[in-house]
Structure formats: structure tokens, C-alpha cells
Amino acid sequence: MIFSWLLFAPLAILFARFQRNPLKRLLGEQLWFQVHRFLNSVTILCTLLAIICIMSATGGKWAGPKIGISINWGQAHAIVGTIASFLALSQLISALFRYKLLNN
């Protein structure tokens, strides 16, 4: 998950921000968008693989905070990680329904 959030996601953002050149194309789409889409897909894939590894390591049990017990760092990390993973998956779903502009 470290590679996912510290390497692939920032690179996807940087390509979307600084590499927009309408003349460079790959398979009919702008190059920056193809790279951005690929890096975001790798980010989500690595995140899903990390979730599977975490669930297998904990035996499928929730490692986050329990009611009535004070929260420590590991439990807070579990909450933040769960929220970030759901947000990444929601971004994937919204990208699948993205409006495609047609060039006339």
C-alpha cells in the first residue's frame, strides 16, 4: 500500500496537472490521460491487494477501535485506511461513469 499511495497516486496527479499536451496521443486518447488512468488503476489494484493481505493477516477480524475502549494509533490507522480505501473505490466507480467529450 505504500507504493500505491506514495508513488502511483502522486504520479497520476502530476501527470494530470503538468503533462497535458494535446498533440501527444496514445491509442486515440491524449497521452497524459492514458498514463493518469493507468497509474490510478495500479493505485487501486495495489490498494485492493493490500486490503486482502491485511484481512488475511488479521484472520478477517476488524482491527479498529471497539466501543468503550480508548483508541490507539493502530486503531485510528484502521479507520483512516478504511475511509481512504472506500474513497479510492468510489473514485474508480465514478471514473467508469465519466462523461466522455466528443470532438466535433
Short mmCIF file of N, CA and C in Angstrom, two decimals:
data_model
loop_
_atom_site.label_atom_id
_atom_site.label_comp_id
_atom_site.label_asym_id
_atom_site.label_seq_id
_atom_site.Cartn_x
_atom_site.Cartn_y
_atom_site.Cartn_z
N MET A 1 0.83 -1.19 0.00
CA MET A 1 0.00 0.00 0.00
C MET A 1 0.87 1.25 0.00
N ILE A 2 2.09 1.12 0.48
CA ILE A 2 3.00 2.28 0.49
C ILE A 2 3.28 2.74 -0.94
N PHE A 3 3.59 1.78 -1.84
CA PHE A 3 3.82 2.15 -3.23
C PHE A 3 2.57 2.78 -3.84
N SER A 4 1.44 2.25 -3.46
CA SER A 4 0.18 2.73 -4.01
C SER A 4 -0.03 4.21 -3.71
N TRP A 5 0.12 4.60 -2.45
CA TRP A 5 -0.23 5.96 -2.04
C TRP A 5 0.93 6.94 -2.08
N LEU A 6 2.16 6.45 -2.06
CA LEU A 6 3.30 7.37 -2.08
C LEU A 6 4.01 7.44 -3.43
N LEU A 7 3.67 6.56 -4.36
CA LEU A 7 4.32 6.59 -5.66
C LEU A 7 3.29 6.74 -6.79
N PHE A 8 2.39 5.77 -6.92
CA PHE A 8 1.49 5.75 -8.07
C PHE A 8 0.45 6.87 -8.04
N ALA A 9 -0.18 7.11 -6.91
CA ALA A 9 -1.21 8.17 -6.84
C ALA A 9 -0.61 9.56 -7.08
N PRO A 10 0.51 9.93 -6.45
CA PRO A 10 1.08 11.25 -6.75
C PRO A 10 1.54 11.38 -8.21
N LEU A 11 2.09 10.31 -8.78
CA LEU A 11 2.48 10.37 -10.19
C LEU A 11 1.27 10.59 -11.10
N ALA A 12 0.16 9.95 -10.77
CA ALA A 12 -1.07 10.15 -11.56
C ALA A 12 -1.53 11.59 -11.48
N ILE A 13 -1.45 12.17 -10.30
CA ILE A 13 -1.84 13.58 -10.12
C ILE A 13 -0.90 14.49 -10.89
N LEU A 14 0.40 14.23 -10.81
CA LEU A 14 1.37 15.07 -11.50
C LEU A 14 1.21 14.99 -13.02
N PHE A 15 0.93 13.80 -13.55
CA PHE A 15 0.70 13.69 -14.99
C PHE A 15 -0.53 14.47 -15.40
N ALA A 16 -1.59 14.40 -14.61
CA ALA A 16 -2.81 15.14 -14.95
C ALA A 16 -2.58 16.64 -14.87
N ARG A 17 -1.71 17.07 -14.00
CA ARG A 17 -1.50 18.50 -13.80
C ARG A 17 -0.49 19.11 -14.76
N PHE A 18 0.61 18.42 -15.02
CA PHE A 18 1.71 19.05 -15.73
C PHE A 18 2.02 18.47 -17.11
N GLN A 19 1.43 17.38 -17.51
CA GLN A 19 1.80 16.75 -18.78
C GLN A 19 0.71 16.85 -19.85
N ARG A 20 -0.15 17.83 -19.75
CA ARG A 20 -1.22 17.97 -20.74
C ARG A 20 -0.69 18.59 -22.02
N ASN A 21 -0.54 17.74 -23.02
CA ASN A 21 -0.11 18.19 -24.34
C ASN A 21 -1.09 17.58 -25.34
N PRO A 22 -1.95 18.40 -25.96
CA PRO A 22 -2.99 17.85 -26.84
C PRO A 22 -2.43 17.17 -28.08
N LEU A 23 -1.18 17.39 -28.42
CA LEU A 23 -0.61 16.79 -29.62
C LEU A 23 -0.12 15.37 -29.39
N LYS A 24 0.22 15.02 -28.16
CA LYS A 24 0.71 13.67 -27.86
C LYS A 24 -0.49 12.76 -27.61
N ARG A 25 -0.59 11.71 -28.41
CA ARG A 25 -1.73 10.79 -28.29
C ARG A 25 -1.22 9.35 -28.24
N LEU A 26 -2.01 8.51 -27.57
CA LEU A 26 -1.74 7.08 -27.50
C LEU A 26 -3.07 6.35 -27.60
N LEU A 27 -3.24 5.54 -28.63
CA LEU A 27 -4.47 4.78 -28.86
C LEU A 27 -5.70 5.69 -28.93
N GLY A 28 -5.56 6.84 -29.54
CA GLY A 28 -6.69 7.74 -29.74
C GLY A 28 -6.99 8.68 -28.60
N GLU A 29 -6.37 8.50 -27.47
CA GLU A 29 -6.57 9.37 -26.30
C GLU A 29 -5.30 10.16 -26.06
N GLN A 30 -5.44 11.27 -25.36
CA GLN A 30 -4.26 12.05 -25.02
C GLN A 30 -3.35 11.23 -24.10
N LEU A 31 -2.05 11.37 -24.31
CA LEU A 31 -1.06 10.57 -23.58
C LEU A 31 -1.17 10.77 -22.08
N TRP A 32 -1.31 12.02 -21.63
CA TRP A 32 -1.38 12.28 -20.19
C TRP A 32 -2.55 11.55 -19.56
N PHE A 33 -3.67 11.48 -20.29
CA PHE A 33 -4.85 10.82 -19.73
C PHE A 33 -4.66 9.31 -19.65
N GLN A 34 -4.02 8.73 -20.66
CA GLN A 34 -3.74 7.29 -20.62
C GLN A 34 -2.83 6.94 -19.44
N VAL A 35 -1.78 7.74 -19.24
CA VAL A 35 -0.86 7.49 -18.12
C VAL A 35 -1.58 7.71 -16.80
N HIS A 36 -2.37 8.77 -16.70
CA HIS A 36 -3.13 9.08 -15.49
C HIS A 36 -4.08 7.93 -15.15
N ARG A 37 -4.79 7.44 -16.16
CA ARG A 37 -5.74 6.34 -15.94
C ARG A 37 -5.01 5.07 -15.52
N PHE A 38 -3.88 4.76 -16.17
CA PHE A 38 -3.12 3.57 -15.83
C PHE A 38 -2.59 3.64 -14.39
N LEU A 39 -2.01 4.78 -14.02
CA LEU A 39 -1.45 4.91 -12.67
C LEU A 39 -2.53 4.84 -11.60
N ASN A 40 -3.70 5.42 -11.86
CA ASN A 40 -4.80 5.32 -10.90
C ASN A 40 -5.30 3.88 -10.80
N SER A 41 -5.32 3.17 -11.92
CA SER A 41 -5.72 1.76 -11.88
C SER A 41 -4.74 0.93 -11.06
N VAL A 42 -3.45 1.19 -11.23
CA VAL A 42 -2.43 0.49 -10.45
C VAL A 42 -2.57 0.83 -8.97
N THR A 43 -2.88 2.09 -8.67
CA THR A 43 -3.08 2.51 -7.28
C THR A 43 -4.21 1.72 -6.64
N ILE A 44 -5.33 1.61 -7.34
CA ILE A 44 -6.48 0.90 -6.79
C ILE A 44 -6.20 -0.59 -6.69
N LEU A 45 -5.52 -1.15 -7.69
CA LEU A 45 -5.17 -2.57 -7.64
C LEU A 45 -4.26 -2.87 -6.45
N CYS A 46 -3.24 -2.05 -6.24
CA CYS A 46 -2.33 -2.24 -5.10
C CYS A 46 -3.08 -2.08 -3.78
N THR A 47 -4.00 -1.14 -3.72
CA THR A 47 -4.80 -0.95 -2.51
C THR A 47 -5.65 -2.18 -2.22
N LEU A 48 -6.30 -2.72 -3.25
CA LEU A 48 -7.12 -3.92 -3.05
C LEU A 48 -6.27 -5.11 -2.62
N LEU A 49 -5.09 -5.26 -3.22
CA LEU A 49 -4.20 -6.35 -2.81
C LEU A 49 -3.75 -6.18 -1.36
N ALA A 50 -3.49 -4.94 -0.95
CA ALA A 50 -3.10 -4.68 0.43
C ALA A 50 -4.25 -4.99 1.39
N ILE A 51 -5.47 -4.66 1.00
CA ILE A 51 -6.63 -4.97 1.84
C ILE A 51 -6.76 -6.48 2.01
N ILE A 52 -6.56 -7.22 0.93
CA ILE A 52 -6.62 -8.68 1.01
C ILE A 52 -5.53 -9.21 1.94
N CYS A 53 -4.33 -8.67 1.84
CA CYS A 53 -3.23 -9.09 2.74
C CYS A 53 -3.55 -8.76 4.19
N ILE A 54 -4.11 -7.58 4.43
CA ILE A 54 -4.45 -7.18 5.80
C ILE A 54 -5.53 -8.09 6.37
N MET A 55 -6.55 -8.37 5.56
CA MET A 55 -7.64 -9.22 6.04
C MET A 55 -7.15 -10.65 6.32
N SER A 56 -6.24 -11.15 5.50
CA SER A 56 -5.72 -12.49 5.76
C SER A 56 -4.81 -12.51 6.99
N ALA A 57 -4.07 -11.42 7.21
CA ALA A 57 -3.18 -11.36 8.38
C ALA A 57 -3.96 -11.26 9.68
N THR A 58 -5.11 -10.60 9.66
CA THR A 58 -5.91 -10.45 10.88
C THR A 58 -6.96 -11.54 11.01
N GLY A 59 -6.98 -12.47 10.07
CA GLY A 59 -7.98 -13.53 10.13
C GLY A 59 -9.37 -13.03 9.80
N GLY A 60 -9.47 -11.92 9.11
CA GLY A 60 -10.76 -11.36 8.73
C GLY A 60 -11.45 -10.60 9.84
N LYS A 61 -10.74 -10.36 10.95
CA LYS A 61 -11.34 -9.65 12.08
C LYS A 61 -11.01 -8.17 12.01
N TRP A 62 -11.93 -7.35 12.46
CA TRP A 62 -11.75 -5.90 12.48
C TRP A 62 -10.68 -5.54 13.50
N ALA A 63 -9.68 -4.78 13.06
CA ALA A 63 -8.58 -4.38 13.93
C ALA A 63 -8.75 -2.96 14.44
N GLY A 64 -9.85 -2.34 14.10
CA GLY A 64 -10.10 -0.96 14.51
C GLY A 64 -10.61 -0.88 15.93
N PRO A 65 -11.02 0.33 16.34
CA PRO A 65 -11.45 0.54 17.72
C PRO A 65 -12.75 -0.19 18.04
N LYS A 66 -12.88 -0.53 19.30
CA LYS A 66 -14.10 -1.16 19.79
C LYS A 66 -14.80 -0.19 20.74
N ILE A 67 -16.06 -0.36 20.89
CA ILE A 67 -16.86 0.56 21.71
C ILE A 67 -16.41 0.47 23.17
N GLY A 68 -16.20 1.63 23.78
CA GLY A 68 -15.86 1.70 25.19
C GLY A 68 -14.38 1.59 25.50
N ILE A 69 -13.55 1.46 24.50
CA ILE A 69 -12.11 1.33 24.71
C ILE A 69 -11.43 2.53 24.04
N SER A 70 -10.40 3.07 24.70
CA SER A 70 -9.71 4.22 24.12
C SER A 70 -9.00 3.80 22.83
N ILE A 71 -8.86 4.75 21.92
CA ILE A 71 -8.30 4.48 20.60
C ILE A 71 -6.78 4.67 20.63
N ASN A 72 -6.06 3.68 20.10
CA ASN A 72 -4.61 3.83 19.94
C ASN A 72 -4.29 4.08 18.47
N TRP A 73 -3.01 4.25 18.15
CA TRP A 73 -2.61 4.62 16.79
C TRP A 73 -3.04 3.57 15.76
N GLY A 74 -2.86 2.31 16.05
CA GLY A 74 -3.21 1.25 15.10
C GLY A 74 -4.69 1.23 14.78
N GLN A 75 -5.51 1.49 15.78
CA GLN A 75 -6.96 1.51 15.55
C GLN A 75 -7.37 2.73 14.74
N ALA A 76 -6.76 3.88 15.01
CA ALA A 76 -7.05 5.08 14.22
C ALA A 76 -6.60 4.87 12.78
N HIS A 77 -5.47 4.20 12.59
CA HIS A 77 -4.96 3.92 11.25
C HIS A 77 -5.95 3.03 10.49
N ALA A 78 -6.57 2.08 11.20
CA ALA A 78 -7.55 1.20 10.56
C ALA A 78 -8.76 2.00 10.07
N ILE A 79 -9.21 2.97 10.85
CA ILE A 79 -10.35 3.79 10.44
C ILE A 79 -9.99 4.65 9.23
N VAL A 80 -8.86 5.34 9.30
CA VAL A 80 -8.44 6.21 8.19
C VAL A 80 -8.19 5.37 6.93
N GLY A 81 -7.58 4.22 7.07
CA GLY A 81 -7.33 3.35 5.92
C GLY A 81 -8.61 2.84 5.28
N THR A 82 -9.59 2.51 6.10
CA THR A 82 -10.88 2.06 5.58
C THR A 82 -11.57 3.17 4.81
N ILE A 83 -11.57 4.37 5.36
CA ILE A 83 -12.19 5.52 4.68
C ILE A 83 -11.46 5.81 3.37
N ALA A 84 -10.13 5.83 3.39
CA ALA A 84 -9.36 6.10 2.17
C ALA A 84 -9.60 5.04 1.10
N SER A 85 -9.71 3.79 1.52
CA SER A 85 -9.96 2.71 0.56
C SER A 85 -11.33 2.84 -0.08
N PHE A 86 -12.34 3.17 0.72
CA PHE A 86 -13.68 3.37 0.16
C PHE A 86 -13.71 4.57 -0.78
N LEU A 87 -13.00 5.63 -0.45
CA LEU A 87 -12.95 6.80 -1.34
C LEU A 87 -12.24 6.46 -2.65
N ALA A 88 -11.18 5.66 -2.59
CA ALA A 88 -10.49 5.26 -3.82
C ALA A 88 -11.40 4.41 -4.70
N LEU A 89 -12.13 3.49 -4.08
CA LEU A 89 -13.06 2.67 -4.85
C LEU A 89 -14.20 3.50 -5.43
N SER A 90 -14.66 4.51 -4.68
CA SER A 90 -15.72 5.37 -5.21
C SER A 90 -15.20 6.20 -6.39
N GLN A 91 -13.92 6.57 -6.36
CA GLN A 91 -13.34 7.28 -7.50
C GLN A 91 -13.29 6.38 -8.72
N LEU A 92 -12.97 5.11 -8.53
CA LEU A 92 -12.98 4.16 -9.64
C LEU A 92 -14.37 4.05 -10.24
N ILE A 93 -15.37 3.92 -9.39
CA ILE A 93 -16.74 3.79 -9.87
C ILE A 93 -17.18 5.05 -10.61
N SER A 94 -16.85 6.22 -10.07
CA SER A 94 -17.23 7.46 -10.76
C SER A 94 -16.47 7.61 -12.08
N ALA A 95 -15.25 7.11 -12.16
CA ALA A 95 -14.49 7.18 -13.42
C ALA A 95 -15.11 6.28 -14.48
N LEU A 96 -15.71 5.18 -14.06
CA LEU A 96 -16.36 4.29 -15.03
C LEU A 96 -17.58 4.96 -15.67
N PHE A 97 -18.23 5.85 -14.94
CA PHE A 97 -19.41 6.55 -15.45
C PHE A 97 -19.07 7.96 -15.93
N ARG A 98 -17.81 8.22 -16.18
CA ARG A 98 -17.35 9.54 -16.60
C ARG A 98 -17.95 9.91 -17.95
N TYR A 99 -18.33 11.16 -18.06
CA TYR A 99 -18.86 11.68 -19.32
C TYR A 99 -17.72 11.85 -20.30
N LYS A 100 -17.85 11.28 -21.47
CA LYS A 100 -16.79 11.38 -22.48
C LYS A 100 -17.15 12.49 -23.46
N LEU A 101 -16.24 13.45 -23.60
CA LEU A 101 -16.44 14.52 -24.56
C LEU A 101 -16.16 14.02 -25.97
N LEU A 102 -17.02 14.38 -26.88
CA LEU A 102 -16.81 14.02 -28.27
C LEU A 102 -16.26 15.22 -29.02
N ASN A 103 -15.20 15.02 -29.76
CA ASN A 103 -14.62 16.10 -30.55
C ASN A 103 -15.35 16.21 -31.87
N ASN A 104 -15.90 17.38 -32.15
CA ASN A 104 -16.62 17.60 -33.41
C ASN A 104 -15.75 18.33 -34.40
#
